[in-house]
């Protein structure tokens, strides 16, 4: 695991976009595993800007997103499909049919999870998986638990996650109670992983995930077992790491 320090959110976004661009340039038909949430928005904006300048070509890129709310259609403005279309896909030349998000409206959610695992396998796996992290260490919608779930599965959202996402909905009652998410196994099968963390609310999760025990209680801690993980965190998210280690500058290798 390599940890890169970013000065602030805009530095983090540029560094992340640089690594994603490198992947696109090195492998023009790469499979990108993508995330929603507030953290990657700046990186997506930077990628769009480089695309507009003619530096990036998404025409052969394929993508697979981590998760989707159960019960929301892709047209719902809080669905993750809507988020991806509006924050990235509509602004670059990726073919929509090459972008994948679990279908939140699938009548049989379990069957949709099986289908989604098949989609990832048929694409030959994920070249670069982008991740955000929850304050409790969740990745995708893999919440703290007693087990690591391997494949795509249906989860019951914790009250903490529903409350924290309620700001995007008219009321807490409208926040879905379930979601479909890639499992930890899907994420760990990616050839490279890029985890982004911004803000002090993530400081404990970053420290525990990078330096604590590997436990499903802190889902992101499993990333310590992957051989190619880059964490980019801004100084606010690194507060605890700075306090508890002697790391001053450069790249920290855990
Ligand atoms: C998003 C996702 C979540 C977020 C995490 C952090 O697809 O799977 O795990 O990455 O909740 O969210 P933000 O970036 O909003 O702090």
XYZ file of N, CA, C and O in Angstrom, residues 69-156:
352
model
N -28.439 2.157 -5.411
C -29.555 2.006 -4.475
C -30.587 1.054 -5.055
O -30.910 1.132 -6.241
N -31.133 0.206 -4.200
C -32.239 -0.664 -4.631
C -33.509 0.184 -4.640
O -33.768 0.926 -3.686
N -34.245 0.080 -5.734
C -35.531 0.780 -5.805
C -35.474 2.114 -6.543
O -36.513 2.724 -6.782
N -34.279 2.583 -6.911
C -34.209 3.839 -7.667
C -33.928 3.553 -9.141
O -33.069 2.722 -9.461
N -34.635 4.261 -10.012
C -34.374 4.089 -11.442
C -33.183 4.978 -11.813
O -32.826 5.898 -11.068
N -32.608 4.712 -12.957
C -31.467 5.502 -13.428
C -31.820 6.956 -13.677
O -30.944 7.806 -13.790
N -33.123 7.256 -13.766
C -33.545 8.656 -13.989
C -33.690 9.413 -12.676
O -33.764 10.643 -12.671
N -33.757 8.697 -11.559
C -33.896 9.371 -10.257
C -32.614 10.139 -9.988
O -31.510 9.597 -10.132
N -32.751 11.416 -9.572
C -31.531 12.233 -9.481
C -30.605 11.826 -8.333
O -29.504 12.367 -8.223
N -31.039 10.909 -7.485
C -30.129 10.403 -6.451
C -29.609 9.008 -6.772
O -28.887 8.408 -5.964
N -29.985 8.481 -7.946
C -29.455 7.156 -8.286
C -27.995 7.316 -8.703
O -27.556 8.390 -9.151
N -27.241 6.263 -8.553
C -25.823 6.330 -8.903
C -25.622 6.325 -10.414
O -24.637 6.868 -10.913
N -26.578 5.738 -11.151
C -26.517 5.822 -12.621
C -26.644 7.284 -13.062
O -25.876 7.765 -13.886
N -27.605 7.987 -12.457
C -27.802 9.407 -12.779
C -26.535 10.196 -12.440
O -26.055 11.016 -13.224
N -25.983 9.920 -11.260
C -24.758 10.597 -10.814
C -23.643 10.409 -11.847
O -22.955 11.367 -12.239
N -23.444 9.181 -12.278
C -22.332 8.906 -13.212
C -22.574 9.588 -14.557
O -21.648 10.143 -15.145
N -23.833 9.532 -15.040
C -24.123 10.192 -16.312
C -23.815 11.688 -16.217
O -23.197 12.257 -17.106
N -24.248 12.293 -15.113
C -24.124 13.750 -14.993
C -22.734 14.221 -14.598
O -22.330 15.316 -14.947
N -22.011 13.398 -13.842
C -20.682 13.842 -13.385
C -19.543 13.386 -14.279
O -18.427 13.863 -14.139
N -19.824 12.436 -15.195
C -18.740 11.997 -16.084
C -19.216 11.566 -17.473
O -18.828 12.183 -18.463
N -20.064 10.543 -17.525
C -20.322 9.902 -18.822
C -20.876 10.851 -19.890
O -20.496 10.755 -21.058
N -21.784 11.775 -19.483
C -22.387 12.673 -20.480
C -21.377 13.662 -21.065
O -21.656 14.313 -22.067
N -20.217 13.784 -20.422
C -19.265 14.832 -20.809
C -18.029 14.318 -21.531
O -17.154 15.104 -21.892
N -17.930 12.998 -21.694
C -16.778 12.425 -22.398
C -17.290 11.448 -23.460
O -18.495 11.178 -23.521
N -16.385 10.922 -24.289
C -16.847 10.081 -25.397
C -16.882 8.593 -25.052
O -16.610 7.753 -25.906
N -17.230 8.275 -23.790
C -17.405 6.857 -23.456
C -18.739 6.410 -24.061
O -19.688 7.202 -24.136
N -18.805 5.152 -24.555
C -20.080 4.655 -25.092
C -20.945 4.223 -23.911
O -20.503 3.402 -23.103
N -22.168 4.762 -23.832
C -23.036 4.462 -22.677
C -23.212 2.954 -22.497
O -23.281 2.458 -21.379
N -23.270 2.242 -23.647
C -23.494 0.792 -23.533
C -22.292 0.065 -22.931
O -22.385 -1.095 -22.558
N -21.166 0.761 -22.853
C -19.982 0.162 -22.218
C -19.863 0.563 -20.752
O -18.849 0.294 -20.099
N -20.870 1.254 -20.229
C -20.851 1.639 -18.812
C -21.855 0.768 -18.056
O -22.955 0.517 -18.556
N -21.463 0.315 -16.906
C -22.322 -0.600 -16.145
C -22.519 -0.112 -14.718
O -21.554 0.249 -14.036
N -23.770 -0.115 -14.299
C -24.144 0.199 -12.917
C -25.188 -0.860 -12.558
O -26.033 -1.180 -13.413
N -25.161 -1.423 -11.351
C -26.207 -2.407 -11.032
C -27.595 -1.786 -11.255
O -27.782 -0.590 -11.034
N -28.533 -2.628 -11.689
C -29.885 -2.147 -11.950
C -30.695 -2.150 -10.647
O -31.099 -3.200 -10.169
N -30.918 -0.951 -10.113
C -31.629 -0.818 -8.838
C -33.089 -1.213 -8.923
O -33.738 -1.428 -7.905
N -33.607 -1.304 -10.166
C -35.027 -1.632 -10.329
C -35.258 -3.095 -10.674
O -36.409 -3.495 -10.875
N -34.171 -3.866 -10.743
C -34.333 -5.282 -11.124
C -35.349 -5.932 -10.186
O -35.278 -5.748 -8.972
N -36.297 -6.665 -10.778
C -37.329 -7.293 -9.945
C -36.725 -8.307 -8.998
O -37.094 -8.401 -7.835
N -35.761 -9.048 -9.521
C -35.084 -10.048 -8.696
C -33.662 -9.528 -8.427
O -32.755 -9.675 -9.254
N -33.492 -8.893 -7.279
C -32.209 -8.249 -6.974
C -31.073 -9.271 -6.861
O -29.940 -8.991 -7.251
N -31.394 -10.442 -6.344
C -30.351 -11.479 -6.204
C -29.850 -11.898 -7.594
O -28.646 -12.059 -7.806
N -30.795 -12.056 -8.526
C -30.414 -12.436 -9.891
C -29.594 -11.315 -10.535
O -28.655 -11.569 -11.304
N -29.936 -10.073 -10.217
C -29.179 -8.939 -10.759
C -27.728 -8.981 -10.245
O -26.787 -8.668 -10.989
N -27.539 -9.386 -9.001
C -26.180 -9.478 -8.447
C -25.368 -10.540 -9.199
O -24.201 -10.319 -9.531
N -26.025 -11.664 -9.487
C -25.340 -12.731 -10.231
C -24.977 -12.222 -11.628
O -23.856 -12.411 -12.112
N -25.937 -11.514 -12.252
C -25.684 -10.964 -13.594
C -24.492 -10.007 -13.551
O -23.610 -10.042 -14.399
N -24.457 -9.174 -12.513
C -23.405 -8.145 -12.415
C -22.027 -8.781 -12.258
O -21.058 -8.346 -12.882
N -21.938 -9.834 -11.436
C -20.657 -10.559 -11.323
C -20.230 -11.078 -12.692
O -19.045 -11.050 -13.039
N -21.227 -11.537 -13.474
C -20.951 -12.055 -14.818
C -20.446 -10.956 -15.742
O -19.556 -11.186 -16.572
N -21.004 -9.759 -15.595
C -20.576 -8.610 -16.428
C -19.095 -8.332 -16.161
O -18.293 -8.158 -17.092
N -18.718 -8.310 -14.877
C -17.325 -8.011 -14.523
C -16.404 -9.104 -15.084
O -15.364 -8.809 -15.677
N -16.833 -10.344 -14.925
C -16.007 -11.461 -15.413
C -15.874 -11.401 -16.935
O -14.780 -11.585 -17.484
N -16.991 -11.127 -17.626
C -16.968 -11.109 -19.096
C -16.055 -10.005 -19.630
O -15.515 -10.115 -20.734
N -15.879 -8.941 -18.854
C -14.988 -7.851 -19.297
C -13.531 -8.179 -18.993
O -12.647 -7.389 -19.290
N -13.305 -9.317 -18.354
C -11.919 -9.701 -18.043
C -11.420 -9.096 -16.745
O -10.221 -9.005 -16.505
N -12.348 -8.655 -15.904
C -11.949 -8.076 -14.608
C -11.657 -6.591 -14.727
O -11.691 -6.018 -15.820
N -11.370 -6.005 -13.584
C -11.222 -4.548 -13.498
C -9.738 -4.174 -13.499
O -8.950 -4.743 -12.746
N -9.355 -3.237 -14.361
C -7.947 -2.814 -14.390
C -7.639 -1.859 -13.245
O -6.620 -1.987 -12.588
N -8.507 -0.869 -13.057
C -8.266 0.121 -11.997
C -9.583 0.390 -11.282
O -10.551 0.819 -11.911
N -9.614 0.101 -9.998
C -10.824 0.347 -9.205
C -10.635 1.592 -8.367
O -9.723 1.672 -7.545
N -11.503 2.568 -8.582
C -11.490 3.797 -7.795
C -12.426 3.612 -6.603
O -13.538 3.113 -6.751
N -11.971 4.035 -5.421
C -12.792 3.893 -4.212
C -12.800 5.177 -3.408
O -11.772 5.861 -3.301
N -13.941 5.467 -2.787
C -13.992 6.420 -1.684
C -14.025 5.581 -0.420
O -13.970 4.344 -0.481
N -14.131 6.225 0.715
C -14.190 5.459 1.967
C -15.202 6.120 2.904
O -15.279 7.359 2.971
N -15.972 5.306 3.602
C -16.913 5.848 4.578
C -16.186 6.178 5.882
O -15.097 5.646 6.139
N -16.789 7.008 6.699
C -16.212 7.338 8.001
C -16.043 6.098 8.868
O -15.207 6.067 9.776
N -16.828 5.051 8.566
C -16.711 3.798 9.318
C -15.850 2.765 8.581
O -15.816 1.600 8.944
N -15.178 3.214 7.525
C -14.293 2.309 6.777
C -14.992 1.536 5.674
O -14.400 0.644 5.067
N -16.265 1.882 5.377
C -16.929 1.093 4.318
C -16.342 1.402 2.937
O -15.845 2.495 2.690
N -16.403 0.399 2.064
C -16.027 0.576 0.656
C -17.171 0.014 -0.175
O -17.703 -1.041 0.152
N -17.537 0.731 -1.251
C -18.808 0.415 -1.891
C -19.839 0.542 -0.782
O -19.763 1.437 0.065
N -20.800 -0.378 -0.733
C -21.737 -0.403 0.395
C -21.401 -1.578 1.305
O -22.279 -2.133 1.954
N -20.147 -1.988 1.334
C -19.724 -3.034 2.268
C -19.487 -2.375 3.615
O -18.450 -1.747 3.846
N -20.477 -2.519 4.476
C -20.450 -1.879 5.792
C -19.697 -2.770 6.777
O -19.530 -3.965 6.532
N -19.258 -2.205 7.923
C -18.621 -3.030 8.938
C -19.507 -4.239 9.252
O -20.719 -4.104 9.374
N -18.869 -5.386 9.360
C -19.635 -6.628 9.492
C -18.721 -7.687 10.097
O -17.552 -7.417 10.374
N -19.247 -8.885 10.250
C -18.394 -9.947 10.791
C -17.752 -10.776 9.675
O -16.937 -11.651 9.938
N -18.157 -10.507 8.440
C -17.578 -11.257 7.307
C -17.264 -10.303 6.147
O -17.844 -9.218 6.053
N -16.347 -10.733 5.269
C -16.132 -10.029 4.008
C -17.008 -10.725 2.970
O -16.829 -11.926 2.733
N -17.937 -9.996 2.361
C -18.755 -10.602 1.298
C -17.926 -10.625 0.022
O -17.258 -9.646 -0.299
N -17.989 -11.746 -0.704
C -17.135 -11.859 -1.887
C -17.719 -11.146 -3.107
O -17.099 -10.270 -3.684
N -18.903 -11.586 -3.516
C -19.452 -11.087 -4.772
C -20.455 -9.964 -4.575
O -20.716 -9.518 -3.447
N -21.030 -9.518 -5.703
C -22.071 -8.494 -5.656
C -23.251 -9.028 -4.844
O -23.641 -10.185 -4.999
N -23.772 -8.194 -3.974
C -24.841 -8.662 -3.083
C -25.757 -7.508 -2.685
O -25.422 -6.333 -2.887
N -26.891 -7.876 -2.119
C -27.849 -6.876 -1.642
C -27.524 -6.586 -0.179
O -27.282 -7.513 0.594
N -27.479 -5.311 0.185
C -27.209 -4.964 1.591
C -28.339 -4.130 2.168
O -28.998 -3.370 1.454
N -28.517 -4.284 3.450
C -29.412 -3.397 4.194
C -28.536 -2.250 4.662
O -27.504 -2.476 5.302
